Amino acid sequence: MKNLCRVRYRSSNAGCPAYWSGHFSPNQFEWDPDAKWNGDIGVVKKRYRFDSDEKSILFDFYDFSGTYVVSSEFLDACTVCNAEFDTVPLDVRLKGGALPKKRYFILLTRSYQEVLDRKRSEFVDATSMETGDLLGNPHFPGARNYERIDLFVPQVRDFPPLFVCIETGDLFATDGFKHVAEENQLVGLTFELIDHGYRYDPIGDLLSP
């Protein structure tokens, strides 16, 4: 089985701010937020714009808490790897109204995968505080919901090149996609290997300083 990685934004390059501030207009997407989980956002009729507070941006990937803004170069890597995705064009304007050097899009992946090998992993299932019953995943009937995962061991099988991990909601990629991204020198992203050092602890992350 090939290695899996979590795709994360990285601000170490020039043109990759620690936080990309600005505002969307319209400030609410026309598709139902849950629609992205079933791969059907319908027909997008509105035009979306992001007015940036930055004077220059060069990144190929940015994560607005699960809303992924990517460049056309990132989409080229997706196409080379045969990743399944939809896009919504995003008119990005820099501070002062200038256009950035790259074209940007909102990325909506069509692929969602259960990854965790429950027999070999260490985790705590999410339960109802009122009843103590196990909580299922609200978007995928039959899938489990997790309070935390202390040891994340992936299933031994093939995965698509780019997908959303159902257990964590994070964007995952295979070695193949990572290789293409690095070969094409995409900037503003890093690949966190899913190995014994990887943890999923959303509550702990919120409470940590």
CSV table of C-alpha atoms in Angstrom, one decimal:
chain,number,residue,atom,x,y,z
A,1,MET,CA,0.0,0.0,0.0
A,2,LYS,CA,1.2,3.5,-0.8
A,3,ASN,CA,1.7,6.1,1.9
A,4,LEU,CA,-1.1,8.5,2.7
A,5,CYS,CA,-0.5,12.2,3.7
A,6,ARG,CA,-2.7,15.0,5.0
A,7,VAL,CA,-2.5,18.0,2.7
A,8,ARG,CA,-2.0,21.2,4.8
A,9,TYR,CA,-1.4,24.8,4.1
A,10,ARG,CA,2.2,26.0,4.7
A,11,SER,CA,3.1,29.7,5.1
A,12,SER,CA,6.9,29.4,4.8
A,13,ASN,CA,7.2,30.6,1.2
A,14,ALA,CA,7.1,34.2,-0.1
A,15,GLY,CA,3.5,35.1,-1.1
A,16,CYS,CA,2.1,32.6,1.4
A,17,PRO,CA,0.8,34.6,4.4
A,18,ALA,CA,0.4,33.1,7.8
A,19,TYR,CA,-3.2,34.0,7.6
A,20,TRP,CA,-5.0,35.0,4.4
A,21,SER,CA,-7.3,37.7,5.5
A,22,GLY,CA,-10.1,39.3,3.4
A,23,HIS,CA,-13.7,38.6,2.6
A,24,PHE,CA,-15.8,36.6,0.2
A,25,SER,CA,-18.7,38.1,-1.8
A,26,PRO,CA,-21.3,36.9,-1.7
A,27,ASN,CA,-20.4,36.0,1.8
A,28,GLN,CA,-22.4,32.8,1.7
A,29,PHE,CA,-22.1,30.0,-0.8
A,30,GLU,CA,-25.2,29.2,-2.7
A,31,TRP,CA,-24.8,25.4,-2.3
A,32,ASP,CA,-25.9,23.6,0.8
A,33,PRO,CA,-22.9,23.1,3.1
A,34,ASP,CA,-23.9,19.4,3.3
A,35,ALA,CA,-24.0,19.0,-0.4
A,36,LYS,CA,-20.2,18.8,-0.7
A,37,TRP,CA,-20.3,15.6,1.3
A,38,ASN,CA,-22.4,13.8,-1.3
A,39,GLY,CA,-20.5,15.2,-4.3
A,40,ASP,CA,-23.5,17.1,-5.7
A,41,ILE,CA,-23.5,20.9,-5.3
A,42,GLY,CA,-25.9,21.4,-8.2
A,43,VAL,CA,-25.6,24.2,-10.7
A,44,VAL,CA,-23.6,27.2,-9.4
A,45,LYS,CA,-25.1,30.4,-10.8
A,46,LYS,CA,-23.4,33.1,-8.9
A,47,ARG,CA,-19.9,34.5,-9.4
A,48,TYR,CA,-17.7,34.5,-6.3
A,49,ARG,CA,-15.0,37.0,-5.4
A,50,PHE,CA,-12.4,37.2,-2.6
A,51,ASP,CA,-11.0,40.6,-1.8
A,52,SER,CA,-7.7,40.0,-0.2
A,53,ASP,CA,-5.9,42.2,2.3
A,54,GLU,CA,-2.6,41.0,0.8
A,55,LYS,CA,-0.7,42.9,-1.9
A,56,SER,CA,0.7,39.7,-3.3
A,57,ILE,CA,-0.1,36.0,-3.1
A,58,LEU,CA,1.7,33.0,-4.8
A,59,PHE,CA,0.4,30.0,-3.0
A,60,ASP,CA,-1.3,27.0,-4.8
A,61,PHE,CA,-3.4,25.8,-1.9
A,62,TYR,CA,-5.1,27.5,1.0
A,63,ASP,CA,-7.5,25.9,3.6
A,64,PHE,CA,-10.3,28.1,5.0
A,65,SER,CA,-11.4,25.4,7.6
A,66,GLY,CA,-12.4,22.9,4.9
A,67,THR,CA,-13.0,25.3,2.1
A,68,TYR,CA,-10.1,24.8,-0.2
A,69,VAL,CA,-8.9,27.6,-2.5
A,70,VAL,CA,-6.4,26.3,-5.1
A,71,SER,CA,-4.6,27.6,-8.2
A,72,SER,CA,-4.9,26.3,-11.7
A,73,GLU,CA,-1.5,24.8,-11.2
A,74,PHE,CA,-2.9,22.7,-8.3
A,75,LEU,CA,-5.8,21.6,-10.6
A,76,ASP,CA,-3.2,20.6,-13.3
A,77,ALA,CA,-1.7,18.2,-10.7
A,78,CYS,CA,-5.2,16.8,-9.9
A,79,THR,CA,-5.8,16.2,-13.6
A,80,VAL,CA,-2.5,14.4,-14.1
A,81,CYS,CA,-3.3,12.1,-11.2
A,82,ASN,CA,-6.9,11.5,-12.4
A,83,ALA,CA,-8.3,13.0,-9.1
A,84,GLU,CA,-12.1,13.5,-9.1
A,85,PHE,CA,-13.1,17.0,-8.3
A,86,ASP,CA,-15.3,20.0,-9.1
A,87,THR,CA,-14.3,23.6,-9.1
A,88,VAL,CA,-16.0,27.0,-8.7
A,89,PRO,CA,-14.1,29.9,-10.2
A,90,LEU,CA,-13.0,32.5,-7.7
A,91,ASP,CA,-12.2,36.1,-8.7
A,92,VAL,CA,-9.4,37.0,-6.3
A,93,ARG,CA,-8.5,40.7,-6.0
A,94,LEU,CA,-5.4,41.9,-4.2
A,95,LYS,CA,-5.2,44.9,-1.9
A,96,GLY,CA,-5.8,47.9,-4.2
A,97,GLY,CA,-7.8,45.8,-6.7
A,98,ALA,CA,-5.0,44.2,-8.7
A,99,LEU,CA,-5.2,40.6,-10.0
A,100,PRO,CA,-2.8,38.0,-8.7
A,101,LYS,CA,-0.4,36.2,-11.0
A,102,LYS,CA,-2.3,32.9,-10.6
A,103,ARG,CA,-6.0,32.0,-11.3
A,104,TYR,CA,-7.8,30.6,-8.3
A,105,PHE,CA,-10.8,28.3,-7.7
A,106,ILE,CA,-12.7,26.7,-4.9
A,107,LEU,CA,-12.0,23.0,-4.9
A,108,LEU,CA,-14.7,20.5,-4.2
A,109,THR,CA,-13.5,16.9,-4.2
A,110,ARG,CA,-15.8,14.2,-5.3
A,111,SER,CA,-14.1,11.4,-3.4
A,112,TYR,CA,-14.7,10.6,0.3
A,113,GLN,CA,-13.1,7.6,1.9
A,114,GLU,CA,-13.2,5.7,5.1
A,115,VAL,CA,-9.5,5.2,5.9
A,116,LEU,CA,-9.1,3.9,9.5
A,117,ASP,CA,-8.3,0.3,10.2
A,118,ARG,CA,-10.3,-0.1,13.4
A,119,LYS,CA,-8.6,-3.4,14.4
A,120,ARG,CA,-5.1,-1.9,14.4
A,121,SER,CA,-5.8,1.6,15.5
A,122,GLU,CA,-6.3,3.2,18.9
A,123,PHE,CA,-9.3,5.6,19.2
A,124,VAL,CA,-12.2,6.8,21.3
A,125,ASP,CA,-15.6,6.6,19.6
A,126,ALA,CA,-17.7,9.8,20.0
A,127,THR,CA,-20.8,9.3,22.3
A,128,SER,CA,-23.8,11.3,23.2
A,129,MET,CA,-23.3,13.3,26.4
A,130,GLU,CA,-27.0,12.8,27.2
A,131,THR,CA,-27.4,9.1,26.5
A,132,GLY,CA,-24.0,7.6,26.2
A,133,ASP,CA,-24.9,6.1,22.8
A,134,LEU,CA,-22.4,5.9,20.0
A,135,LEU,CA,-22.6,8.8,17.6
A,136,GLY,CA,-22.7,8.1,13.9
A,137,ASN,CA,-21.2,10.3,11.2
A,138,PRO,CA,-23.9,12.8,10.2
A,139,HIS,CA,-22.9,12.8,6.6
A,140,PHE,CA,-22.3,9.1,6.0
A,141,PRO,CA,-24.8,6.7,7.4
A,142,GLY,CA,-23.0,3.7,8.9
A,143,ALA,CA,-19.7,5.5,9.4
A,144,ARG,CA,-18.4,6.1,13.0
A,145,ASN,CA,-17.8,9.4,14.6
A,146,TYR,CA,-14.6,9.8,16.7
A,147,GLU,CA,-13.8,11.8,19.8
A,148,ARG,CA,-10.1,11.3,19.1
A,149,ILE,CA,-7.7,8.9,17.3
A,150,ASP,CA,-4.4,8.3,19.1
A,151,LEU,CA,-3.0,5.8,16.6
A,152,PHE,CA,-4.2,6.1,13.0
A,153,VAL,CA,-3.4,3.0,11.0
A,154,PRO,CA,-4.8,3.2,7.4
A,155,GLN,CA,-6.6,0.3,5.8
A,156,VAL,CA,-4.4,-1.8,3.5
A,157,ARG,CA,-5.9,-1.0,0.1
A,158,ASP,CA,-5.7,1.4,-2.8
A,159,PHE,CA,-7.0,4.9,-2.4
A,160,PRO,CA,-7.7,7.6,-4.9
A,161,PRO,CA,-5.0,10.3,-5.4
A,162,LEU,CA,-6.9,13.1,-3.6
A,163,PHE,CA,-9.8,12.6,-1.2
A,164,VAL,CA,-11.5,13.7,2.0
A,165,CYS,CA,-11.0,11.3,4.9
A,166,ILE,CA,-14.4,10.6,6.4
A,167,GLU,CA,-13.1,10.0,9.9
A,168,THR,CA,-11.4,13.4,10.2
A,169,GLY,CA,-12.8,15.6,7.4
A,170,ASP,CA,-9.2,16.4,6.3
A,171,LEU,CA,-7.9,16.4,2.8
A,172,PHE,CA,-5.7,13.3,2.1
A,173,ALA,CA,-3.4,12.5,-0.8
A,174,THR,CA,-1.4,9.5,-1.9
A,175,ASP,CA,2.3,9.4,-2.7
A,176,GLY,CA,1.4,9.8,-6.3
A,177,PHE,CA,-0.2,13.1,-5.9
A,178,LYS,CA,2.6,14.3,-3.5
A,179,HIS,CA,5.2,13.4,-6.1
A,180,VAL,CA,3.4,15.3,-8.9
A,181,ALA,CA,2.9,18.4,-6.6
A,182,GLU,CA,6.6,18.4,-5.6
A,183,GLU,CA,7.7,17.8,-9.2
A,184,ASN,CA,5.6,20.8,-10.3
A,185,GLN,CA,7.0,22.8,-7.4
A,186,LEU,CA,3.6,23.8,-6.0
A,187,VAL,CA,3.9,26.2,-3.1
A,188,GLY,CA,2.0,26.9,0.1
A,189,LEU,CA,1.3,23.3,1.0
A,190,THR,CA,2.9,20.5,2.9
A,191,PHE,CA,2.2,16.8,3.2
A,192,GLU,CA,1.9,15.4,6.7
A,193,LEU,CA,2.6,11.6,6.6
A,194,ILE,CA,-0.2,9.4,8.1
A,195,ASP,CA,2.0,7.3,10.4
A,196,HIS,CA,2.5,6.6,14.1
A,197,GLY,CA,3.0,10.3,14.8
A,198,TYR,CA,-0.3,11.4,13.3
A,199,ARG,CA,-3.1,12.2,15.8
A,200,TYR,CA,-6.7,13.3,15.4
A,201,ASP,CA,-7.9,15.2,18.5
A,202,PRO,CA,-10.2,18.2,17.6
A,203,ILE,CA,-11.2,18.9,21.1
A,204,GLY,CA,-7.7,18.8,22.5
A,205,ASP,CA,-6.5,21.0,19.6
A,206,LEU,CA,-9.1,23.6,20.5
A,207,LEU,CA,-8.1,23.6,24.2
A,208,SER,CA,-4.3,23.7,23.6
A,209,PRO,CA,-2.7,27.1,23.9
